Amino acid sequence: MGRTDLGPPDYRDMLPDAIKRNYGKWKYHEKVRAGVLKHVSETGDEVYTVRVGSPRLVSVDFIRDICDIADKYCDGHLRFTSRYNIEFITDNKSNVNGIIEEAERLGLPAGGTGNSISNIIHTQGWIHCHSAATDASGLVKAIMDEMHEYFTSMKLPAYVRIAVACCINMCGAVHCSDLAVVGVHRKPPRVDNEKVLAQCEIPTTIQSCPTGAIRRHPDPNVKSVVVREDLCMYCANCFTVCPAMPLADADGDGVAIYVGGKVSNARKPPMFSRMVVPFLPNNPPRWKEVVDVLKKIVEIYAKNAKQYERMGEWIERIGWEKFFGLTGIPFTDQHIDDFTHAVETYRTTTQFKW
Amino acid sequence: MDEDTPLLNELEKGPWPSYVKEIKRMAKKNKAAKDLLGIQELSYKDRVTHWKHGGIVGVTGYGSGVIGRYCDEPEKFPDAAQFHTMRINQPAGWFYSTKSLRQICDIWEKYGSGMTNFHGSTGDIILLGTTTDNLQPCFDTVTEAGFDLGGSGSALRTISGCVGQARCEWSNFDTLKLVYDLTMEFQDEIHRPRWPYKFKIKASGCPNDCVAAIARADFTIIGTWRDALRIDQNAVKDYVDNGFDIKGLVVDKCPSEALEWDDKNKELILKADDCVRCMHCINKMTKAIRPGIESGATILVGGKAPIIKGAYLSWVLVPFIKIEPPYDEIKDLLRKIWDWWDENGRTRERLAELIERMGLKNFLKEVGIPPVPQMVYKPRANPYVYF
């Protein structure tokens, strides 16, 4: 047995020289073009960052490829952003074009800076998750193929953050994104009584349900649970604690679309994304219905929002009734909240538009 | 290989880099990657996942860091029948030397599927897919290379922070130093799950919050400053002389009307008392406006995604605190919060849900923090007060 609890490597051993020299001394930065940042230090140093997109799910050979670029141009260092982009950092301006060219040769576009659509924060989906209601990597690929021009430019009113979560556990900040795609189930769990007996703790399973839909089996000889289907909203919390209650279903599963969230405090405080499409079917490999709605929302936003106005700020200014009108997305009873914080969303004023 | 994956082949087309190409690249030399491709194609055909629920696997001495995963069709995909994930704690700020990355690559080519995520959404390097037998030798080699596992389950999850002072002029404290220090201090909490549920810590250097700490972390640290922001009036003039619409794009968009544009004297006037430090003017005039010098952070608690009782944004707990090594105040506060949550929390109850159930008032008493108006948008409207 080896050592334990040594922790990650010290970040100071991972910094390129240009960063070490100017650590904590930065004065300002500029966006030179889409995908290229220039940071200027109090020391007078100018440091360039080339940001390129990545599919996130990559082979070790992909990592070796980007290491080759970093060895050639960036004194053997690179970094990743919180949105999975790769950043090559150099204090030699003449390296910038070489980095971009070599990255493009690998199929990696420079971009994701400023008022762009950067890489999509996402989860595992069918690649690795037991609770996924949709895929993530494939959905992301399908969306980013359509949004590519917005990754490689900075022409939107403000940046648009997209996130994909393959179920409502939402590993990632899906609930506060400008555009969010979330995998949803629409069928209650199917209880396998024999497996419940073998694999589940019944009190924990009953307690796991936020709507109280799970009860003991009415027959005391059956050591299992029953689900009141009219109370179930398919959150799958029971499935997490009890594997004998799967919800996944090819026709029941699909995605919902949420819009208008943000985490930055700039101008308006952070806000949650709000549901605009309750359900679209899983239609792999391209999820055409989903991609079409997202593209349409982005285009209408780009056309109508004021400069520097985030998606959610734009919608708040024009009003949700206008948003549904402009996008043509139907408003249904499923849009009206009936969960824990529902009443905060009901309108308490005579102020509205037509 | 292509004839077996008609659906996935579609995802090799298009301008965005393709993960399918990546799996295929690895599948040529790795059997587990080949079966992963087959499982993914089957999911595309069936429109459901083919991974089974959990399974307790791990490495000696740890309860965290490995996610057990088994395929539901092991006969069809024997080389991915066991396909466990290892979470490797990333260096703070996701900076790497290529030497260290190549070491990880060599290890994972030897012991696993060769497929990875750079990175998972919490921040770890994700090594996707290995067998139960390979976990311990892989872990031993990972530690020899100077890396360690991250958190999973009801533990402190891998801590992450924005790029901070390493490459950003707006960072109000050294995020990388804090993240590294807390990570080293709380190795036991990361590696040995013991709590009601997961606990996340994230640090952003300024209110732009590039790691989404306010939405995703139970304990959210966001850099800010106490004094007035700094304005370089000469640089302001340069912006205006170059045609920048300072009135429309900066002054009029200030959420607290703290800025005025004096067109006659070409001067940007700040009413410092009215500024809420949102970052908008700084973001748009990077050369002219900077955060103040009395820097520190706001600490907020409770951010999380919807499971179980709905999503929460973090709530202000400490409006302003200096962030300086050895960070004892933050560590003490964390330990107090964990004690209270561990004592009172139900299974799978996150901190925000417990605070909502027990009341913010009681939480403040327990952690010894006096109430201040900065903690709320507005005081209560109802008369139901406990005295």
XYZ file of C-alpha atoms in Angstrom:
741
model
C 0.000 0.000 0.000
C 1.295 3.405 -0.996
C 1.049 6.723 0.750
C -2.342 8.293 1.460
C -3.639 11.827 1.938
C -0.780 13.552 0.167
C -3.230 15.810 -1.649
C -2.906 17.246 -5.137
C 0.435 18.551 -6.442
C 1.355 22.048 -5.259
C 0.002 24.468 -7.879
C 3.242 26.487 -7.628
C 5.058 23.609 -9.319
C 2.595 23.772 -12.220
C 2.813 27.435 -13.198
C 4.552 28.639 -16.358
C 7.394 31.110 -15.762
C 5.445 34.006 -17.275
C 2.736 33.436 -14.658
C 5.174 32.974 -11.771
C 6.923 36.260 -12.559
C 3.674 38.246 -12.617
C 1.618 36.427 -9.995
C -0.595 38.972 -8.195
C 0.824 41.853 -10.257
C -1.679 41.980 -13.095
C -2.831 45.404 -14.216
C -5.382 44.903 -16.979
C -6.317 42.629 -19.865
C -7.679 42.907 -23.388
C -9.340 40.543 -25.810
C -7.074 40.613 -28.854
C -9.476 38.501 -30.911
C -11.860 35.628 -30.225
C -9.862 33.097 -28.252
C -6.875 35.334 -27.510
C -6.395 37.323 -24.293
C -3.566 39.708 -23.521
C -2.768 40.320 -19.862
C -0.519 43.225 -18.948
C 1.410 43.235 -15.697
C 2.649 46.042 -13.446
C 6.105 44.680 -14.305
C 5.484 45.645 -17.943
C 5.216 42.029 -19.071
C 2.615 41.148 -21.666
C 1.285 37.623 -21.524
C -0.901 36.040 -24.195
C -3.431 33.280 -23.648
C -4.841 31.224 -26.493
C -8.083 29.541 -25.473
C -9.331 26.584 -27.508
C -12.380 24.335 -27.227
C -12.205 20.715 -26.129
C -14.711 17.849 -26.231
C -13.861 17.192 -22.529
C -14.238 13.429 -22.985
C -10.824 12.774 -24.475
C -8.222 10.042 -24.866
C -4.806 10.157 -23.252
C -3.408 10.691 -26.775
C -5.403 13.922 -27.016
C -3.744 15.128 -23.818
C -0.348 14.178 -25.264
C -1.162 16.174 -28.421
C -1.914 19.339 -26.484
C 1.181 18.738 -24.374
C 3.209 18.772 -27.596
C 1.887 22.267 -28.364
C 2.644 23.428 -24.836
C 6.166 21.994 -24.996
C 6.824 23.821 -28.242
C 5.358 27.221 -27.352
C 4.570 27.483 -23.627
C 7.650 26.236 -21.738
C 5.919 22.938 -21.042
C 2.822 24.241 -19.254
C -0.868 24.596 -19.960
C -4.101 25.042 -18.075
C -7.768 24.253 -18.342
C -10.631 26.643 -17.649
C -13.652 25.964 -15.484
C -15.550 25.340 -18.750
C -13.131 22.642 -19.998
C -11.360 24.878 -22.508
C -7.612 24.504 -22.900
C -5.411 27.572 -22.399
C -1.928 27.978 -23.834
C -0.044 30.797 -22.149
C 3.008 32.520 -23.605
C 4.875 35.792 -23.114
C 6.025 35.694 -26.733
C 3.472 37.361 -28.985
C 4.894 35.668 -32.070
C 3.874 32.278 -30.636
C 0.174 33.091 -30.776
C -0.447 32.286 -34.430
C 1.581 29.090 -34.232
C -0.470 27.873 -31.282
C -3.738 28.662 -33.046
C -2.618 26.917 -36.228
C -1.447 23.795 -34.440
C -4.616 23.645 -32.334
C -6.736 24.011 -35.459
C -4.787 21.193 -37.058
C -6.015 19.058 -34.144
C -9.552 20.299 -34.804
C -9.621 22.567 -31.768
C -11.132 26.001 -32.445
C -9.828 29.159 -30.771
C -12.634 31.069 -29.058
C -14.822 31.077 -25.982
C -13.779 34.575 -24.864
C -15.902 37.673 -24.281
C -19.430 37.826 -25.644
C -19.368 34.327 -27.035
C -20.903 30.954 -26.346
C -18.132 29.168 -24.522
C -17.842 25.430 -24.000
C -20.816 23.673 -22.405
C -20.595 22.571 -18.778
C -21.956 19.046 -18.714
C -22.260 15.731 -16.973
C -21.596 12.092 -17.972
C -24.880 10.945 -19.526
C -25.011 7.523 -21.129
C -21.199 7.410 -21.193
C -20.946 6.610 -17.521
C -24.022 7.322 -15.411
C -26.656 4.973 -14.026
C -29.255 7.696 -13.452
C -28.971 9.541 -16.777
C -32.236 10.449 -18.494
C -30.350 11.565 -21.594
C -26.824 11.570 -22.966
C -24.524 14.524 -22.277
C -21.435 14.344 -24.515
C -23.490 13.683 -27.655
C -26.028 16.365 -26.870
C -23.177 18.807 -26.269
C -21.511 17.888 -29.558
C -24.822 18.362 -31.419
C -25.426 21.759 -29.780
C -21.862 23.064 -30.202
C -21.796 22.069 -33.893
C -24.743 24.473 -34.336
C -23.342 27.159 -32.000
C -19.812 26.984 -33.405
C -19.930 30.449 -35.005
C -20.733 31.927 -31.593
C -17.754 30.147 -29.995
C -15.322 31.541 -32.538
C -16.706 35.102 -32.468
C -17.704 37.684 -29.841
C -20.759 39.072 -31.571
C -23.500 38.345 -29.015
C -24.902 41.093 -26.729
C -23.281 39.335 -23.739
C -21.841 35.908 -23.142
C -24.256 32.991 -23.162
C -23.442 30.159 -20.784
C -24.909 26.800 -21.775
C -25.053 23.758 -19.511
C -26.279 20.202 -19.953
C -27.237 17.880 -17.099
C -28.314 14.328 -17.835
C -30.710 14.199 -14.892
C -32.132 16.585 -12.325
C -29.288 15.864 -9.908
C -27.580 18.482 -12.110
C -23.894 17.829 -11.507
C -22.766 21.291 -12.730
C -24.325 24.763 -12.479
C -27.152 23.988 -14.845
C -29.751 25.719 -12.704
C -28.075 29.135 -13.135
C -27.164 29.083 -16.843
C -28.359 31.315 -19.680
C -29.441 28.140 -21.457
C -29.770 24.792 -19.749
C -30.749 21.377 -21.019
C -31.764 18.894 -18.331
C -32.561 15.209 -18.695
C -35.958 14.352 -17.203
C -37.926 11.208 -16.527
C -41.697 11.142 -16.961
C -42.580 7.750 -15.560
C -42.655 6.730 -11.887
C -40.177 4.144 -10.580
C -40.872 0.495 -11.258
C -40.527 -1.313 -7.925
C -38.857 -4.728 -8.043
C -40.017 -6.272 -4.760
C -37.384 -9.002 -4.646
C -34.557 -6.563 -5.259
C -35.936 -4.141 -2.657
C -35.675 -6.897 -0.079
C -32.089 -7.661 -1.072
C -30.690 -4.178 -1.769
C -32.687 -1.464 -0.002
C -33.329 -0.115 3.432
C -37.074 0.517 3.511
C -37.220 3.454 6.000
C -34.463 5.295 4.109
C -36.287 4.704 0.843
C -39.581 6.033 2.220
C -37.860 9.069 3.739
C -36.061 9.854 0.495
C -39.262 10.936 -1.268
C -39.796 14.716 -1.129
C -43.531 14.395 -1.865
C -44.280 11.481 0.452
C -45.286 9.252 -2.444
C -43.531 6.137 -1.150
C -45.281 3.902 1.408
C -44.704 0.492 2.917
C -46.202 -2.313 0.874
C -49.786 -2.865 2.160
C -49.196 -6.606 2.464
C -47.047 -7.030 5.622
C -45.662 -10.259 4.160
C -44.113 -8.320 1.280
C -41.046 -6.471 2.526
C -41.155 -3.730 -0.054
C -42.650 -0.346 -0.928
C -45.378 1.004 -3.181
C -45.412 4.332 -5.031
C -48.440 6.621 -5.192
C -48.008 7.529 -8.815
C -50.173 10.666 -8.634
C -47.675 12.209 -6.174
C -44.478 11.226 -8.015
C -42.669 13.959 -9.952
C -39.900 11.585 -11.123
C -37.006 13.185 -9.212
C -35.330 9.764 -8.789
C -34.126 10.501 -5.291
C -35.563 7.082 -4.288
C -33.563 5.390 -7.062
C -30.387 6.926 -5.683
C -30.920 5.276 -2.292
C -32.654 2.139 -3.618
C -31.417 0.610 -6.902
C -34.558 -1.561 -7.098
C -36.647 1.418 -8.271
C -35.422 2.407 -11.759
C -37.223 5.164 -13.689
C -35.341 5.115 -16.983
C -37.643 4.546 -19.945
C -36.919 5.079 -23.629
C -40.177 6.901 -24.302
C -40.635 8.461 -20.890
C -37.186 10.069 -20.834
C -36.118 13.214 -22.628
C -34.992 16.741 -21.879
C -36.383 20.022 -20.585
C -34.996 23.442 -21.523
C -34.375 26.237 -19.025
C -33.278 29.808 -19.757
C -32.137 33.031 -18.166
C -29.942 32.008 -15.243
C -26.643 33.639 -14.280
C -24.048 33.394 -11.517
C -22.170 36.628 -12.050
C -23.073 39.555 -9.798
C -22.519 42.065 -12.610
C -25.526 44.396 -12.828
C -28.337 42.093 -11.604
C -27.737 39.556 -8.833
C -27.373 35.862 -9.706
C -30.592 34.200 -10.832
C -32.030 30.764 -11.515
C -32.781 29.480 -14.979
C -36.518 29.081 -15.644
C -38.246 26.278 -17.518
C -39.452 27.187 -20.999
C -39.820 23.754 -22.627
C -41.050 21.036 -20.238
C -40.195 18.105 -22.479
C -38.587 17.141 -25.750
C -37.897 13.525 -26.707
C -34.463 11.924 -26.787
C -33.688 11.812 -30.455
C -30.048 10.736 -30.770
C -27.603 11.176 -32.326
C -28.463 14.817 -33.136
C -31.354 15.812 -30.809
C -32.685 17.984 -33.612
C -35.749 19.290 -31.729
C -33.567 20.422 -28.815
C -30.878 22.032 -30.942
C -33.505 23.880 -33.016
C -35.138 25.438 -29.942
C -31.781 26.512 -28.491
C -30.638 28.029 -31.771
C -33.900 29.921 -32.123
C -33.679 31.330 -28.587
C -30.078 32.450 -29.152
C -30.955 34.133 -32.440
C -33.966 35.975 -31.004
C -31.896 37.042 -27.995
C -29.055 38.244 -30.254
C -31.497 40.292 -32.300
C -33.451 41.855 -29.424
C -31.229 42.242 -26.363
C -29.342 45.435 -25.631
C -25.568 45.422 -25.533
C -24.157 43.685 -22.412
C -27.599 42.391 -21.455
C -27.531 38.747 -20.359
C -30.328 36.417 -21.448
C -32.090 36.621 -18.075
C -31.719 40.406 -17.863
C -33.205 40.756 -21.338
C -36.170 38.521 -20.442
C -36.801 40.391 -17.182
C -36.803 43.683 -19.059
C -39.196 42.605 -21.790
C -41.264 40.287 -19.548
C -41.817 36.538 -19.816
C -45.042 37.058 -21.772
C -42.995 38.770 -24.481
C -40.375 36.011 -24.382
C -42.987 33.334 -25.041
C -44.523 35.542 -27.730
C -41.234 36.210 -29.524
C -40.054 32.603 -29.426
C -43.443 31.053 -30.162
C -42.860 28.523 -27.394
C -46.267 27.515 -25.969
C -46.969 28.346 -22.319
C -48.671 25.454 -20.491
C -49.785 24.510 -16.978
C -46.445 22.703 -16.636
C -44.720 26.095 -16.622
C -46.522 27.113 -13.440
C -44.517 26.060 -10.401
C -46.174 23.838 -7.791
C -43.119 22.778 -5.775
C -41.476 24.184 -2.623
C -40.954 27.828 -3.581
C -43.839 28.101 -6.028
C -45.820 31.080 -4.733
C -42.825 33.414 -5.066
C -43.324 33.085 -8.840
C -47.018 34.019 -8.966
C -47.597 37.562 -10.214
C -48.891 39.995 -7.612
C -49.330 43.098 -9.718
C -51.548 44.398 -12.475
C -48.416 45.260 -14.436
C -48.002 43.054 -17.472
C -47.872 43.225 -21.241
C -49.838 41.653 -24.089
C -15.247 -0.385 -36.217
C -17.297 2.195 -38.172
C -19.842 -0.347 -39.385
C -20.754 -1.156 -35.763
C -21.528 2.440 -34.810
C -23.859 3.994 -37.408
C -25.440 6.383 -34.906
C -22.221 7.555 -33.256
C -20.537 8.027 -36.634
C -22.869 10.995 -37.118
C -21.159 12.691 -34.183
C -17.807 12.572 -35.939
C -19.141 15.134 -38.394
C -19.461 18.872 -37.774
C -17.027 21.603 -36.732
C -16.911 21.016 -32.949
C -14.215 18.544 -31.800
C -15.683 15.055 -31.520
C -15.543 12.864 -28.409
C -16.549 9.911 -30.613
C -13.307 10.327 -32.559
C -11.514 10.285 -29.226
C -13.135 7.033 -28.088
C -12.419 5.453 -31.473
C -8.821 6.581 -31.290
C -8.416 4.782 -27.982
C -10.544 1.807 -29.052
C -7.905 0.882 -31.624
C -5.528 -0.098 -28.862
C -7.657 -0.567 -25.736
C -10.381 -3.189 -25.325
C -12.243 -1.320 -22.572
C -12.474 1.781 -24.774
C -13.762 -0.412 -27.605
C -16.518 -1.776 -25.374
C -17.317 1.724 -24.118
C -17.963 2.681 -27.727
C -20.259 -0.333 -28.107
C -22.181 0.529 -24.944
C -22.619 4.129 -26.086
C -23.917 2.988 -29.482
C -26.351 0.627 -27.735
C -27.645 3.496 -25.581
C -28.129 5.577 -28.714
C -30.164 2.734 -30.188
C -32.169 1.958 -27.012
C -32.364 5.544 -25.671
C -31.561 4.452 -22.103
C -28.400 4.124 -20.059
C -26.677 0.742 -19.859
C -24.860 1.376 -16.605
C -25.962 -0.266 -13.398
C -26.415 1.412 -10.090
C -23.278 1.959 -7.997
C -21.296 -0.779 -6.317
C -18.896 -0.220 -3.477
C -15.313 -0.338 -4.652
C -12.320 1.698 -3.589
C -8.727 1.795 -2.493
C -7.339 0.916 0.922
C -7.845 3.574 3.548
C -10.246 5.708 1.498
C -14.026 5.845 1.263
C -13.939 8.405 -1.534
C -12.510 9.030 -4.938
C -13.649 5.926 -6.795
C -17.079 5.544 -8.390
C -18.050 1.909 -8.926
C -19.667 1.289 -12.274
C -20.876 -1.915 -13.956
C -22.418 -2.452 -17.381
C -25.852 -4.119 -17.480
C -24.811 -6.273 -20.445
C -21.513 -7.768 -19.241
C -21.690 -10.747 -21.633
C -21.870 -8.455 -24.628
C -19.228 -6.035 -23.312
C -16.869 -8.081 -21.107
C -14.037 -5.548 -21.304
C -16.214 -2.776 -19.868
C -18.221 -5.007 -17.514
C -16.394 -3.259 -14.675
C -15.808 0.354 -15.628
C -14.976 2.256 -12.452
C -14.076 5.936 -12.361
C -11.201 7.437 -10.425
C -11.395 11.092 -9.462
C -7.950 12.702 -9.285
C -7.721 15.980 -7.398
C -6.569 18.633 -9.865
C -3.839 21.144 -8.999
C -5.464 24.438 -7.936
C -6.440 26.570 -10.930
C -6.073 23.593 -13.332
C -2.464 24.533 -14.171
C -0.248 21.652 -15.271
C 3.255 20.934 -16.363
C 3.213 18.730 -19.444
C 5.504 16.364 -17.534
C 2.811 15.732 -14.923
C 0.076 15.367 -17.546
C 2.143 12.848 -19.487
C 2.652 10.859 -16.296
C -1.124 10.688 -15.754
C -1.553 9.629 -19.397
C 0.995 6.827 -19.090
C -0.572 5.552 -15.871
C -4.062 5.565 -17.328
C -2.979 3.918 -20.547
C -1.509 1.108 -18.451
C -4.279 0.664 -15.870
C -7.473 1.962 -17.460
C -9.466 2.601 -20.605
C -7.293 5.553 -21.645
C -10.425 7.733 -21.657
C -10.578 10.779 -19.409
C -12.492 13.939 -18.652
C -10.442 17.106 -18.386
C -12.269 17.810 -16.144
C -15.352 16.723 -14.223
C -17.790 19.470 -13.332
C -16.567 19.628 -9.720
C -12.994 20.016 -10.922
C -11.252 16.651 -10.685
C -9.424 14.905 -13.483
C -11.782 12.016 -14.243
C -10.168 8.733 -15.235
C -13.018 6.802 -16.823
C -13.133 3.061 -16.687
C -10.988 0.477 -14.972
C -11.452 -2.876 -13.275
C -11.713 -3.570 -9.543
C -8.340 -5.353 -9.611
C -6.599 -2.403 -11.195
C -7.835 0.215 -8.710
C -5.215 -0.262 -6.009
C -2.139 -0.585 -8.263
C -3.361 2.402 -10.283
C -3.859 4.464 -7.137
C -0.404 3.520 -5.836
C 1.160 4.683 -9.092
C -0.917 7.875 -9.097
C 0.400 8.786 -5.647
C 3.961 8.008 -6.727
C 3.438 10.592 -9.471
C 2.440 13.127 -6.805
C -1.335 13.090 -7.322
C -4.114 11.932 -5.015
C -7.813 11.097 -5.203
C -10.576 13.681 -4.888
C -13.861 13.463 -3.010
C -17.045 11.496 -3.688
C -20.109 10.410 -1.750
C -21.057 12.075 1.537
C -17.689 13.757 1.893
C -16.047 17.104 1.319
C -15.825 17.252 -2.442
C -12.715 18.367 -4.288
C -12.317 22.094 -3.732
C -11.955 24.360 -6.731
C -11.291 28.003 -7.440
C -10.909 30.419 -10.323
C -7.552 31.316 -11.905
C -7.222 34.143 -9.375
C -4.093 36.210 -9.021
C -2.198 33.774 -11.238
C -3.633 35.530 -14.297
C -6.374 37.958 -13.328
C -6.151 41.542 -12.162
C -9.535 41.397 -10.436
C -8.857 38.681 -7.886
C -9.334 40.111 -4.396
C -7.442 37.289 -2.721
C -5.141 34.451 -3.726
C -7.687 31.796 -4.698
C -5.098 29.151 -5.588
C -3.308 29.483 -2.268
C -6.584 29.248 -0.327
C -7.863 26.278 -2.353
C -4.567 24.421 -1.925
C -4.362 25.199 1.789
C -7.936 24.086 2.533
C -7.469 20.977 0.384
C -4.374 19.963 2.371
C -5.998 20.814 5.712
C -9.106 18.733 5.010
C -7.659 15.599 3.368
C -9.449 13.418 5.900
C -12.812 15.079 5.208
C -12.253 14.648 1.446
C -11.228 11.006 1.562
C -13.486 9.592 4.291
C -17.209 10.286 3.834
C -18.958 10.694 7.183
C -21.583 13.379 6.715
C -25.309 13.478 5.878
C -24.472 14.248 2.253
C -21.904 15.962 0.046
C -20.323 19.327 0.946
C -18.764 21.628 -1.622
C -16.363 24.563 -1.252
C -15.579 26.902 -4.132
C -13.633 30.136 -4.281
C -13.960 32.918 -6.848
C -11.660 35.917 -6.710
C -14.301 38.502 -7.609
C -18.087 38.880 -7.949
C -17.966 37.687 -11.582
C -17.718 34.252 -9.949
C -16.051 32.295 -12.763
C -16.409 28.967 -10.925
C -20.126 29.493 -10.206
C -19.455 29.199 -6.487
C -22.698 30.932 -5.529
C -24.785 28.327 -7.362
C -22.780 25.194 -6.680
C -21.023 25.398 -3.326
C -22.369 24.852 0.184
C -19.542 27.147 1.286
C -19.005 29.936 -1.192
C -16.079 32.347 -1.022
C -16.323 35.318 -3.383
C -13.669 38.013 -3.443
C -14.726 41.632 -2.922
C -13.382 44.857 -1.390
C -14.465 47.269 1.319
C -13.167 50.622 0.037
C -13.903 52.463 -3.205
C -13.058 51.111 -6.642
C -10.088 52.799 -8.315
C -10.585 54.959 -11.384
C -7.805 56.117 -13.679
C -9.355 59.259 -15.202
C -6.751 59.461 -17.977
C -7.595 55.933 -19.071
C -11.308 56.826 -18.874
C -10.658 59.709 -21.279
C -8.907 57.324 -23.672
C -11.981 55.092 -23.770
C -14.253 58.062 -24.450
C -11.902 59.556 -27.043
C -12.013 56.218 -28.855
C -15.804 56.452 -29.133
C -16.793 54.280 -26.172
C -20.357 55.135 -25.037
C -19.532 55.512 -21.352
C -22.928 56.968 -20.451
C -25.010 54.286 -22.175
C -22.872 51.233 -21.569
C -21.445 51.895 -18.131
C -23.088 54.734 -16.182
C -26.683 53.878 -17.141
C -26.100 50.188 -16.468
C -24.754 50.707 -12.945
C -27.337 48.856 -10.813
C -27.087 51.218 -7.834
C -26.676 54.499 -9.743
C -23.280 55.004 -8.184
C -21.657 56.478 -11.296
C -22.073 59.824 -13.042
C -20.478 61.032 -16.244
C -19.353 64.655 -16.203
C -19.289 65.334 -19.921
C -17.901 68.840 -19.492
C -14.822 67.835 -17.538
C -14.664 64.354 -19.096
C -14.640 62.777 -15.702
C -16.267 59.637 -14.294
C -17.617 60.429 -10.825
C -18.081 57.649 -8.284
C -20.452 57.875 -5.339
C -18.523 55.285 -3.398
C -21.177 54.803 -0.707
C -23.710 53.763 -3.332
C -21.471 51.230 -5.092
C -22.440 47.563 -4.576
C -19.238 46.248 -6.214
C -21.044 44.296 -8.955
C -18.063 44.451 -11.391
C -19.971 45.773 -14.423
C -17.965 48.982 -14.910
C -14.711 47.178 -14.174
C -15.552 44.423 -16.678
C -16.229 46.929 -19.431
C -13.363 49.351 -18.757
C -10.550 46.997 -17.807
C -7.832 49.593 -18.327
C -9.557 52.378 -16.402
C -11.359 50.882 -13.406
C -10.106 48.396 -10.830
C -11.327 46.950 -7.539
C -10.311 48.779 -4.349
C -7.284 47.880 -2.284
C -8.962 46.870 0.987
C -9.606 43.419 -0.356
C -11.143 40.290 1.094
C -14.204 38.188 0.455
C -17.865 37.599 1.167
C -18.701 34.159 2.555
C -22.046 32.705 1.567
C -23.560 29.321 2.382
C -26.013 26.816 0.974
C -25.722 26.835 -2.841
C -26.885 23.636 -4.483
C -28.796 22.033 -7.372
C -32.469 20.959 -6.980
C -32.220 17.507 -5.396
C -34.114 17.281 -2.984
C -36.055 20.366 -1.939
C -35.188 22.643 -4.811
C -32.197 24.656 -5.969
C -30.655 27.297 -3.723
C -28.238 30.133 -4.328
C -25.834 30.675 -1.455
C -26.914 33.111 1.259
C -24.656 35.809 2.718
C -23.166 34.674 6.011
C -20.113 36.918 6.431
C -20.402 40.102 4.343
C -16.683 40.829 4.517
C -13.662 38.958 5.789
C -9.936 39.268 5.124
C -8.566 36.167 3.410
C -5.062 35.642 4.708
C -2.976 32.597 5.654
C -3.244 30.544 7.782
C -6.998 31.047 7.178
C -7.855 30.016 10.752
C -11.133 31.934 10.848
C -12.398 30.153 7.749
C -11.286 26.754 8.996
C -12.940 27.311 12.392
C -16.146 28.430 10.713
C -16.157 25.372 8.454
C -15.672 23.043 11.409
C -18.522 24.717 13.330
C -20.825 24.391 10.330
C -19.910 20.756 9.787
C -20.480 19.892 13.489
C -23.943 21.468 13.463
C -24.932 19.929 10.128
C -23.574 16.500 11.085
C -25.453 16.644 14.392
C -28.789 17.795 12.955
C -28.843 16.890 9.265
C -30.947 14.030 7.931
C -29.629 11.588 5.354
C -29.098 13.395 2.039
C -29.966 16.780 3.537
C -27.676 19.518 2.249
C -26.702 22.487 4.410
C -29.240 24.881 2.826
C -32.094 22.466 3.406
C -31.107 22.069 7.039
C -30.828 25.839 7.504
C -34.272 26.259 5.966
C -35.722 23.557 8.220
C -34.073 24.831 11.421
C -34.130 28.544 10.580
C -31.295 30.889 9.625
C -31.652 32.484 13.062
C -30.757 29.231 14.827
C -27.923 28.556 12.411
C -26.399 31.988 13.112
C -26.560 31.328 16.857
C -24.841 27.963 16.456
C -21.975 29.349 14.424
C -21.734 32.487 16.580
C -22.295 35.093 13.891
C -24.434 38.141 14.762
C -27.220 39.075 12.312
C -26.640 42.051 9.995
C -28.937 43.550 7.340
C -26.531 42.477 4.566
C -27.737 38.900 5.145
C -31.259 39.542 3.818
C -32.945 41.361 0.946
C -35.603 42.587 3.353
C -36.832 41.877 6.870
C -39.790 39.615 7.570
C -43.341 40.742 6.778
C -45.167 38.348 9.114
C -45.670 38.816 12.878
C -44.800 35.254 13.944
C -41.667 35.895 15.960
C -40.085 33.628 18.589
C -38.947 35.653 21.584
